[in-house]
Tab-separated table of C-alpha atoms in Angstrom:
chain	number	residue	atom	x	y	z
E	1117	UNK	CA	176.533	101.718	182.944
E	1118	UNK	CA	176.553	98.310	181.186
E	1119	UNK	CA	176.287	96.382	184.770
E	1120	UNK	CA	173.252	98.624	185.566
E	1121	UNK	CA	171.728	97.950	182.017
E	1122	UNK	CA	172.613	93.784	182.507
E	1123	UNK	CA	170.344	94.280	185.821
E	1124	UNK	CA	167.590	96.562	184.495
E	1125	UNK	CA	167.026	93.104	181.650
E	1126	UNK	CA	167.002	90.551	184.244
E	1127	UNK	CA	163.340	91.257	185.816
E	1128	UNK	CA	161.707	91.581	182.174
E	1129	UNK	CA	162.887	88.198	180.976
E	1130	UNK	CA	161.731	86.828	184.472
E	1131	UNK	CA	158.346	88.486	184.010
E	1132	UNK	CA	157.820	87.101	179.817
E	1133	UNK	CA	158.282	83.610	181.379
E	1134	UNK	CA	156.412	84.257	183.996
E	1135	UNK	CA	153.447	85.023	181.478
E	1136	UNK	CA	154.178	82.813	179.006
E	1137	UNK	CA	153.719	79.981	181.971
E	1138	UNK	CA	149.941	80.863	183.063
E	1139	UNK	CA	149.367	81.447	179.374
E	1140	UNK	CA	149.829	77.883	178.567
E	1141	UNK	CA	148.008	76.593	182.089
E	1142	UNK	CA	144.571	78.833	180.838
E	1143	UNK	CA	145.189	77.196	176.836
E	1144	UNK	CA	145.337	73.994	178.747
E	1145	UNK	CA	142.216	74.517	181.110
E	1146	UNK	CA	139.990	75.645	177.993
E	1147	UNK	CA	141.298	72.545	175.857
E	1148	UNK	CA	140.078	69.871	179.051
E	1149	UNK	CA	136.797	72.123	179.805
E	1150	UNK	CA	136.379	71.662	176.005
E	1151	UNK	CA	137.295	68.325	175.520
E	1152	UNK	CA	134.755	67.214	178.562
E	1153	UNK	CA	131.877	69.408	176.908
E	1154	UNK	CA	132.176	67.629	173.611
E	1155	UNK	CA	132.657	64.223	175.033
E	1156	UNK	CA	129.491	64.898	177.355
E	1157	UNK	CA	127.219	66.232	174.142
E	1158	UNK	CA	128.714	63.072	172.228
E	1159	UNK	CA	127.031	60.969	174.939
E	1160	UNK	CA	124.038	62.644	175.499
E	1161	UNK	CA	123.237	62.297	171.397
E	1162	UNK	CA	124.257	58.786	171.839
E	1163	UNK	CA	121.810	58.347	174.430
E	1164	UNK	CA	119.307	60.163	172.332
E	1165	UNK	CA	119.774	58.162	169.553
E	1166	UNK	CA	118.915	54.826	171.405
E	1167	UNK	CA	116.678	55.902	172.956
E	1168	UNK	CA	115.259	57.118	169.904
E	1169	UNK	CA	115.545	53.333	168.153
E	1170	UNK	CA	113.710	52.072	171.261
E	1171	UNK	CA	110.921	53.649	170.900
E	1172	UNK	CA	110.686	53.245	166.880
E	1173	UNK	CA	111.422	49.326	167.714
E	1174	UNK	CA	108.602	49.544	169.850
E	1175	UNK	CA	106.302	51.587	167.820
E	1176	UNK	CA	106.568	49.116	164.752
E	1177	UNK	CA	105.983	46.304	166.907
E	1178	UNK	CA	102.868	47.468	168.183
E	1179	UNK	CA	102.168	48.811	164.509
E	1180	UNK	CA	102.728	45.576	163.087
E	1181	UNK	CA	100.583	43.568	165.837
E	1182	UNK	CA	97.390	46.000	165.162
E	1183	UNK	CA	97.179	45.433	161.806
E	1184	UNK	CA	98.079	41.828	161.876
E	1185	UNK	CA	95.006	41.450	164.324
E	1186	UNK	CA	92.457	43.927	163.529
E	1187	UNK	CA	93.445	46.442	160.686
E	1188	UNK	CA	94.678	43.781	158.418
E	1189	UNK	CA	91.516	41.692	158.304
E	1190	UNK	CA	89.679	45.125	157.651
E	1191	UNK	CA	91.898	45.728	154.737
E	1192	UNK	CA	91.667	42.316	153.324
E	1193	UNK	CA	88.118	42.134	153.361
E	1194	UNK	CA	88.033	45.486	151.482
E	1195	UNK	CA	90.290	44.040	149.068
E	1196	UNK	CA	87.828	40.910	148.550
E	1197	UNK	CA	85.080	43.544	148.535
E	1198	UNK	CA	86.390	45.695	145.906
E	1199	UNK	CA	87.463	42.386	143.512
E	1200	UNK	CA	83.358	41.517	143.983
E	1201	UNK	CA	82.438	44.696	142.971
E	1202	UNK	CA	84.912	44.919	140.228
E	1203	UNK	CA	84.006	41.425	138.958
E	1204	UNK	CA	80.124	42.068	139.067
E	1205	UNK	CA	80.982	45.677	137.401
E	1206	UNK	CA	81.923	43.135	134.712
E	1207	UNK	CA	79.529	41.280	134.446
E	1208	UNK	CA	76.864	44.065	134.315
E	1209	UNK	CA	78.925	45.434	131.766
E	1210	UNK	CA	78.499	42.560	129.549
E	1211	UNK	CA	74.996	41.869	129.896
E	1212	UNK	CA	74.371	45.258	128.888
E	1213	UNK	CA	76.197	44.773	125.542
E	1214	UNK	CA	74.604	41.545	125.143
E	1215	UNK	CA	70.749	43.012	126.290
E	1216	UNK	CA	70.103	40.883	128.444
E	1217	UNK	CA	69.731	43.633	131.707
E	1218	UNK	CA	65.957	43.802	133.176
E	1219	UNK	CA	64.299	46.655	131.285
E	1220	UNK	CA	62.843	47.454	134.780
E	1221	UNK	CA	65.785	48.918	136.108
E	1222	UNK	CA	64.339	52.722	135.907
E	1223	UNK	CA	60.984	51.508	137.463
E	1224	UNK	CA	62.994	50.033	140.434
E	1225	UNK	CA	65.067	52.887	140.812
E	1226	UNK	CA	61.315	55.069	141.848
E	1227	UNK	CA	60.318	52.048	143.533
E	1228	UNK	CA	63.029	52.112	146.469
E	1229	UNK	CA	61.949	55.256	147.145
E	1230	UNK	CA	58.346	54.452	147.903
E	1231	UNK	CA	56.738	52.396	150.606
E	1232	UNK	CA	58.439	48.899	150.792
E	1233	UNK	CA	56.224	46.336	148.882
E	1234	UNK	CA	54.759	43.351	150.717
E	1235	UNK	CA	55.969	40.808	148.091
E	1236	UNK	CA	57.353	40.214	145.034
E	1237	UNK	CA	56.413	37.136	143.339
E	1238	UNK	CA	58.525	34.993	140.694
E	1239	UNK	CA	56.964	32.357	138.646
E	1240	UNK	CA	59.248	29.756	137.905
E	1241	UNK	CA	58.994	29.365	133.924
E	1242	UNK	CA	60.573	28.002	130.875
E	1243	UNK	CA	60.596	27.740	127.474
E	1244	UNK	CA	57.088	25.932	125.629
E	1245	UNK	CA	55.555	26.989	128.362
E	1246	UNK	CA	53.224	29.533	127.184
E	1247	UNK	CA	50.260	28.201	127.929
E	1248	UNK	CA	50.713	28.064	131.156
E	1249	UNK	CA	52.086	31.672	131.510
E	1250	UNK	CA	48.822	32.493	129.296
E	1251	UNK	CA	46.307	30.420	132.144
E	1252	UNK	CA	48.468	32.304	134.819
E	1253	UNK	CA	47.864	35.583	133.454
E	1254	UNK	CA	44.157	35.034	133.315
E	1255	UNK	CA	43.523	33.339	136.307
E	1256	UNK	CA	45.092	35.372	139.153
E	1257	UNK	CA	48.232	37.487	137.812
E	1258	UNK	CA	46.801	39.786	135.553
E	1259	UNK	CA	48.231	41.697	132.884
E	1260	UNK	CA	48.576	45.452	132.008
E	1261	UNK	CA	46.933	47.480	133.723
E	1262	UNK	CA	45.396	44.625	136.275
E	1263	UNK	CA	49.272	44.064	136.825
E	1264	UNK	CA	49.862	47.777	137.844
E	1265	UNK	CA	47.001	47.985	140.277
E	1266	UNK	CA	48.118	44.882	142.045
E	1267	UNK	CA	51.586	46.582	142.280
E	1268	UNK	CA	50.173	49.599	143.798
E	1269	UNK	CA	48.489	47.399	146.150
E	1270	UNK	CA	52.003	45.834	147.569
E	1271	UNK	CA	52.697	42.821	145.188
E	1272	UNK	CA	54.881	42.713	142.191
E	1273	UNK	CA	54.285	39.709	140.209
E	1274	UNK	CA	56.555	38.622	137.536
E	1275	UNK	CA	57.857	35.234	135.234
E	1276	UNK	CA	61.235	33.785	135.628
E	1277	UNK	CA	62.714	32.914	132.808
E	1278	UNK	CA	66.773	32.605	131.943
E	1279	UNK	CA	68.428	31.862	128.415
E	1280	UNK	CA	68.711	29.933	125.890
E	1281	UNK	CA	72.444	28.127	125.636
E	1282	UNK	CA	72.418	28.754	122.263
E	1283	UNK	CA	71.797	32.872	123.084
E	1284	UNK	CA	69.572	34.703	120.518
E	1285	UNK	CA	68.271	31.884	118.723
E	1286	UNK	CA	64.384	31.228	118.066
E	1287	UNK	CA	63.952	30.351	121.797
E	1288	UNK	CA	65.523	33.695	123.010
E	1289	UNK	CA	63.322	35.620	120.387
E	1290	UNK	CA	60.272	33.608	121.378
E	1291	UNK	CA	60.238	35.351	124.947
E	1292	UNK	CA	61.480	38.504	123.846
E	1293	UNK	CA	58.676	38.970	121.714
E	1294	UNK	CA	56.649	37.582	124.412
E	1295	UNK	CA	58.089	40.352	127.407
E	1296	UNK	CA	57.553	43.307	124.431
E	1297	UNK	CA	53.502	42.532	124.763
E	1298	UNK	CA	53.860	41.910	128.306
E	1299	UNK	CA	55.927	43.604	129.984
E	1300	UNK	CA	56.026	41.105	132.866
E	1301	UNK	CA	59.543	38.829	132.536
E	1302	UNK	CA	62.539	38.980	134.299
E	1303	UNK	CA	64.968	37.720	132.479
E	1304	UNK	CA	67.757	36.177	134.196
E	1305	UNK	CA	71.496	36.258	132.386
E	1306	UNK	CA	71.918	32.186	133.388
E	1307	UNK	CA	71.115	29.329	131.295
E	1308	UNK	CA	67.841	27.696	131.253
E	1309	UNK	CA	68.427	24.066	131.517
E	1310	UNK	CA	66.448	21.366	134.101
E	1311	UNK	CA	70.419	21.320	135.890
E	1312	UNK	CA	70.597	24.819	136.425
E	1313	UNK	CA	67.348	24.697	138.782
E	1314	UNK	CA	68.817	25.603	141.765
E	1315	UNK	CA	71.143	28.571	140.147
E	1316	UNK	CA	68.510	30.169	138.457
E	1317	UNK	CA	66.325	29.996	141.897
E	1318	UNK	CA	69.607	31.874	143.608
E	1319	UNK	CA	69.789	34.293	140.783
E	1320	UNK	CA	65.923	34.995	141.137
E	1321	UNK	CA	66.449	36.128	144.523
E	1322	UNK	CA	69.854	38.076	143.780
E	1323	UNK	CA	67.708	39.761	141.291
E	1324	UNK	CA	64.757	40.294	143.531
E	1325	UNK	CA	65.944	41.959	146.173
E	1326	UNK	CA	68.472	44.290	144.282
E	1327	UNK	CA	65.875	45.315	142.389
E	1328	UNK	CA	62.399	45.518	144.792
E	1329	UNK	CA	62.806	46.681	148.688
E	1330	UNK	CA	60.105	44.197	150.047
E	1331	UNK	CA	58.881	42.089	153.049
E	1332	UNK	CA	58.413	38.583	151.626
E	1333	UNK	CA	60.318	37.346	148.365
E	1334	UNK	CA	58.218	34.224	147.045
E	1335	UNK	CA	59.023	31.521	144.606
E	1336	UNK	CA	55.920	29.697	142.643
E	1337	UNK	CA	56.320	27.094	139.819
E	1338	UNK	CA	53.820	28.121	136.812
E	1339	UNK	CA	52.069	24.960	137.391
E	1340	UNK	CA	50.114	26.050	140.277
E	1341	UNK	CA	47.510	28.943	140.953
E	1342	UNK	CA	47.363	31.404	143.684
E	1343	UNK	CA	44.955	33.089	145.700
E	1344	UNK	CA	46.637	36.711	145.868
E	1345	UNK	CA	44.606	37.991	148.972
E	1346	UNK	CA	44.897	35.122	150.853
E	1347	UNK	CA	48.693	35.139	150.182
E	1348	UNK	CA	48.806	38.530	151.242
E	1349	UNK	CA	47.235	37.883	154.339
E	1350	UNK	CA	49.177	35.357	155.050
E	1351	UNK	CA	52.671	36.891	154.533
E	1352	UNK	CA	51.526	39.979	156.715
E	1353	UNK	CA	50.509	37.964	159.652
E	1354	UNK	CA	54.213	37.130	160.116
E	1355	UNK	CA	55.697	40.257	158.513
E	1356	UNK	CA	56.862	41.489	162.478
E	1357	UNK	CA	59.572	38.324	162.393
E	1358	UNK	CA	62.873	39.378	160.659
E	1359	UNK	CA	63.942	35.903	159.387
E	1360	UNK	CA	60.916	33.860	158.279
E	1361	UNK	CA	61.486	30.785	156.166
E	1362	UNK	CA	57.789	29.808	155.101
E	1363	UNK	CA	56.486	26.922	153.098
E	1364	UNK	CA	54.777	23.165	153.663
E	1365	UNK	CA	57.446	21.611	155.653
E	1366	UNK	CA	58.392	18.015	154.265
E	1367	UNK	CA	61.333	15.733	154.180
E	1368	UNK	CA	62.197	12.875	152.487
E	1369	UNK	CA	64.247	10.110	150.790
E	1370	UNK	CA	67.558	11.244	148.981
E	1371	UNK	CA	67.795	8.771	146.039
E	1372	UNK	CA	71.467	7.346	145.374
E	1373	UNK	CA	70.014	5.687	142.039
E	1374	UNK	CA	71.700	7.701	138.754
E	1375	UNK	CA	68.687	6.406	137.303
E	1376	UNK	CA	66.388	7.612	139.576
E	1377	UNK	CA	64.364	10.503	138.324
E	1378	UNK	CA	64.756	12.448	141.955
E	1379	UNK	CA	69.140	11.387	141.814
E	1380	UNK	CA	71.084	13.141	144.109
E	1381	UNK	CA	74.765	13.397	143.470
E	1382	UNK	CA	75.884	14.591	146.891
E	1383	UNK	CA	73.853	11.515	148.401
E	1384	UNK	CA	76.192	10.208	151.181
E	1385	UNK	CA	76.177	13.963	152.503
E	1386	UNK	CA	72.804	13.464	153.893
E	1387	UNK	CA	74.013	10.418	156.465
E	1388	UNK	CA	73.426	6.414	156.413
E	1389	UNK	CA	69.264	7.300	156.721
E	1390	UNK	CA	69.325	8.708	153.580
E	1391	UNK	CA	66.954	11.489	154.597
E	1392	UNK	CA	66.910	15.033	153.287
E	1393	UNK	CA	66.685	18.117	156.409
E	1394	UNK	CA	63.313	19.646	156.732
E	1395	UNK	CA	62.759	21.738	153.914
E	1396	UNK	CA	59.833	23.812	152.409
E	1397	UNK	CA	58.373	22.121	149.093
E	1398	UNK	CA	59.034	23.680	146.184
E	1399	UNK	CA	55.768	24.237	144.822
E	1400	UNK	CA	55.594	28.150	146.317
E	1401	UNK	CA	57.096	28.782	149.623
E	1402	UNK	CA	58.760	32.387	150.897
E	1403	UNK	CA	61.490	34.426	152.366
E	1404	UNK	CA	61.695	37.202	154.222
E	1405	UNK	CA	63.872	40.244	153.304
E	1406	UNK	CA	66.782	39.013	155.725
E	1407	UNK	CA	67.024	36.133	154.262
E	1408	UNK	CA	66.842	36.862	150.680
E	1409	UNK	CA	69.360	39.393	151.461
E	1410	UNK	CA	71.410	36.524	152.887
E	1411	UNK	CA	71.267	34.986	150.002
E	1412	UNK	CA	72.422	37.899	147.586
E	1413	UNK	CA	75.462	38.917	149.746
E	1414	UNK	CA	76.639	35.156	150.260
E	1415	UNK	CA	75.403	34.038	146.198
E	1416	UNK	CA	79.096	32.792	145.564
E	1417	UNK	CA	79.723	30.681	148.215
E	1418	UNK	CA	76.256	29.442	148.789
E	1419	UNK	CA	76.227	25.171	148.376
E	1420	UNK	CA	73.186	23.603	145.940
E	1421	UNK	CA	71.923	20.593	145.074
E	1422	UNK	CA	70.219	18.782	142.711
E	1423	UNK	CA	66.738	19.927	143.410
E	1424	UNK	CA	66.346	23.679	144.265
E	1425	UNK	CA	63.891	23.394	146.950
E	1426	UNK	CA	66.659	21.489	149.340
E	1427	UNK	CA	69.489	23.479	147.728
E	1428	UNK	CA	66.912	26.730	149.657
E	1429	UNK	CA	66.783	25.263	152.952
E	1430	UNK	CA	70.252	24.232	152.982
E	1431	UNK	CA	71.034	27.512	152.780
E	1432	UNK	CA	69.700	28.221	156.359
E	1433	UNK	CA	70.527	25.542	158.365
E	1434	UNK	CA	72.782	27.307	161.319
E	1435	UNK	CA	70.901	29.991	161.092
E	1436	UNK	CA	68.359	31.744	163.687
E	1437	UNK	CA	66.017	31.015	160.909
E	1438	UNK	CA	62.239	30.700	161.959
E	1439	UNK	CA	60.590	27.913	160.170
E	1440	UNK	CA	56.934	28.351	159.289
E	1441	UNK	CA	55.165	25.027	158.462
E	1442	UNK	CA	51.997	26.783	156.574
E	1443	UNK	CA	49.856	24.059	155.416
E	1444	UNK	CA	47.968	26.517	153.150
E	1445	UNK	CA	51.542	26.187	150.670
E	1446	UNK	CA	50.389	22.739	150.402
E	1447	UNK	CA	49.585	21.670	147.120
E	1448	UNK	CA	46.685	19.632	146.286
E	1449	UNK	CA	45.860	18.416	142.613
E	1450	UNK	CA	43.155	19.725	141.183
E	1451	UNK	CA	39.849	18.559	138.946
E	1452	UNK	CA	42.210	19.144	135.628
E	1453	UNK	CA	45.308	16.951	137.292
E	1454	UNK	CA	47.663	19.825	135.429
E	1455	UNK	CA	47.295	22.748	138.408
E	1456	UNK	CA	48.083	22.752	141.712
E	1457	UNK	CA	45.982	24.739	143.838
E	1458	UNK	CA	47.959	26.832	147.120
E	1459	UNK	CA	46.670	29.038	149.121
């Protein structure tokens, strides 16, 4: 009985190893499978991630080449624009405190919205010279309501005038009083002095063309009367050209002399001849709106010169500027020797 028990145990320890064998072959199957599975995924993210930094490598390169080229000078000149308009935001600011912004501003507003004028003239003035704005006034400018017609008619007329160094003293108060009766000043905020010609002529046309939407912007001296039809006929036989420079042509000597009463300080710019460009005189001469806009956008960086007449046709030299040499801008002295006649 114990024999036959001994050999009845035999075949079921066999068979536990038996088991126990392809138990640890499947354990050992599913550990490689799993090992290779992980390893693979491990690579494949690897890969991924590469890959991944190529293409952001290759994306901030291009990135960093567009804006260097094209989007970066776009931003930068917004950034120079938005300074401007900041600094002028300023400077409006201030002449408002200090009353010295055009009064006109409302009636300019209602202008741009009407047909664009033919021409808006600015009489070069200064202070003690009220006589003169009085003969202009009676002559061919008109006052009141002869100054409203004429504007209705295409042609804005007004004096030029800046301040006083000393602001608000009796010279300021002279032509404030003055503008209250007449209601025909702008007032520029820039100094009037003989060396500021050339700024206040800039400034004019800044001025101008903010405030008036017009063909023709024209600068005359309050020394010299003007036939207003003829003028007007003149400007609109040349109002289909889109950058007109019009005046009587001249040149002449630049004068190195400090003594001289025509000096020029910038001299040796103008060669060994001594010989200033072609250049309308600066009795009365015009611009077209292209121009004068030319002027306004570029007022900061625009070069000037002793006299304002060259310090204007500086201004266009390189450009597809068409120069009109109209001899009726000539000046002639007349029968009094105080007026000169144009037009």
């Amino acid at each position: 009985m114990r024999s036959r028990g001994s050999s009845n145990r035999l075949p079921n320890s066999g068979g536990f190893g038996f088991h126990s064998r392809i138990s640890a072959l499947v354990l050992s199957m599913f550990a490689t499978m799993a090992t290779i599975y992980v390893a693979a995924r491990m690579w494949q993210d690897a890969e991924s991630r590469v890959y991944l930094i190529q293409q952001l490598h290759t994306t901030t390169a291009l990135g960093n080449s567009a804006i260097s080229v094209d989007n970066k000078l776009k931003v930068e000149a917004c950034r120079e624009q938005e300074h401007k308009l900041s600094a002028l935001e300023m400077d409006l600011s201030a002449a408002r405190q200090e009353g010295f912004v055009s009064k006109e501003r409302p009636e300019n507003d209602s202008t741009r919205s009407k047909k664009r004028l033919l021409a808006v003239i600015g009489i070069i003035t200064t202070f003690g010279r009220k006589k003169n704005r009085d003969a202009i006034r009676k002559a061919w400018m008109g006052s009141g309501a002869a100054l409203r017609k004429l504007e209705e008619k295409g042609i804005v007329v007004r004096f030029v005038i800046g301040r006083s160094a000393n602001r608000r003293d009796s010279l300021d108060r002279e032509i404030d009083n003055e503008h209250r009766q007449t209601d025909d000043f702008i007032v520029l905020n820039q100094v009037e002095a003989p060396e500021e010609s050339s700024n206040k002529i800039k400034f004019f046309f800044v001025h101008a063309v903010e405030s008036w939407d017009a063909e023709f912007y024209v600068k005359v001296n309050d020394d010299v009367y003007v036939n207003i039809d003829t003028l007007g006929a003149t400007l609109s036989a040349h109002s289909d050209k889109p950058r007109v420079y019009m005046g009587c042509m001249k040149s002449g000597q630049v004068f190195s002399e400090p003594t001289h009463k025509w000096y020029e300080p910038d001299w040796w710019k103008f060669g060994d001849a001594k010989s200033y460009f072609r250049h309308a005189s600066g009795e009365i001469y015009a611009l077209s709106r292209a121009l004068v806009q030319f002027i306004s956008i570029n007022r900061s960086i625009l070069r000037i010169y002793a006299h304002d007449d060259v310090s204007t046709g500086s201004w266009f030299i390189g450009l597809d500027v068409k120069h009109v040499d109209e001899r009726k801008f000539c000046c002639s002295p007349s029968s009094t020797g105080s007026i000169c006649t144009a037009i």
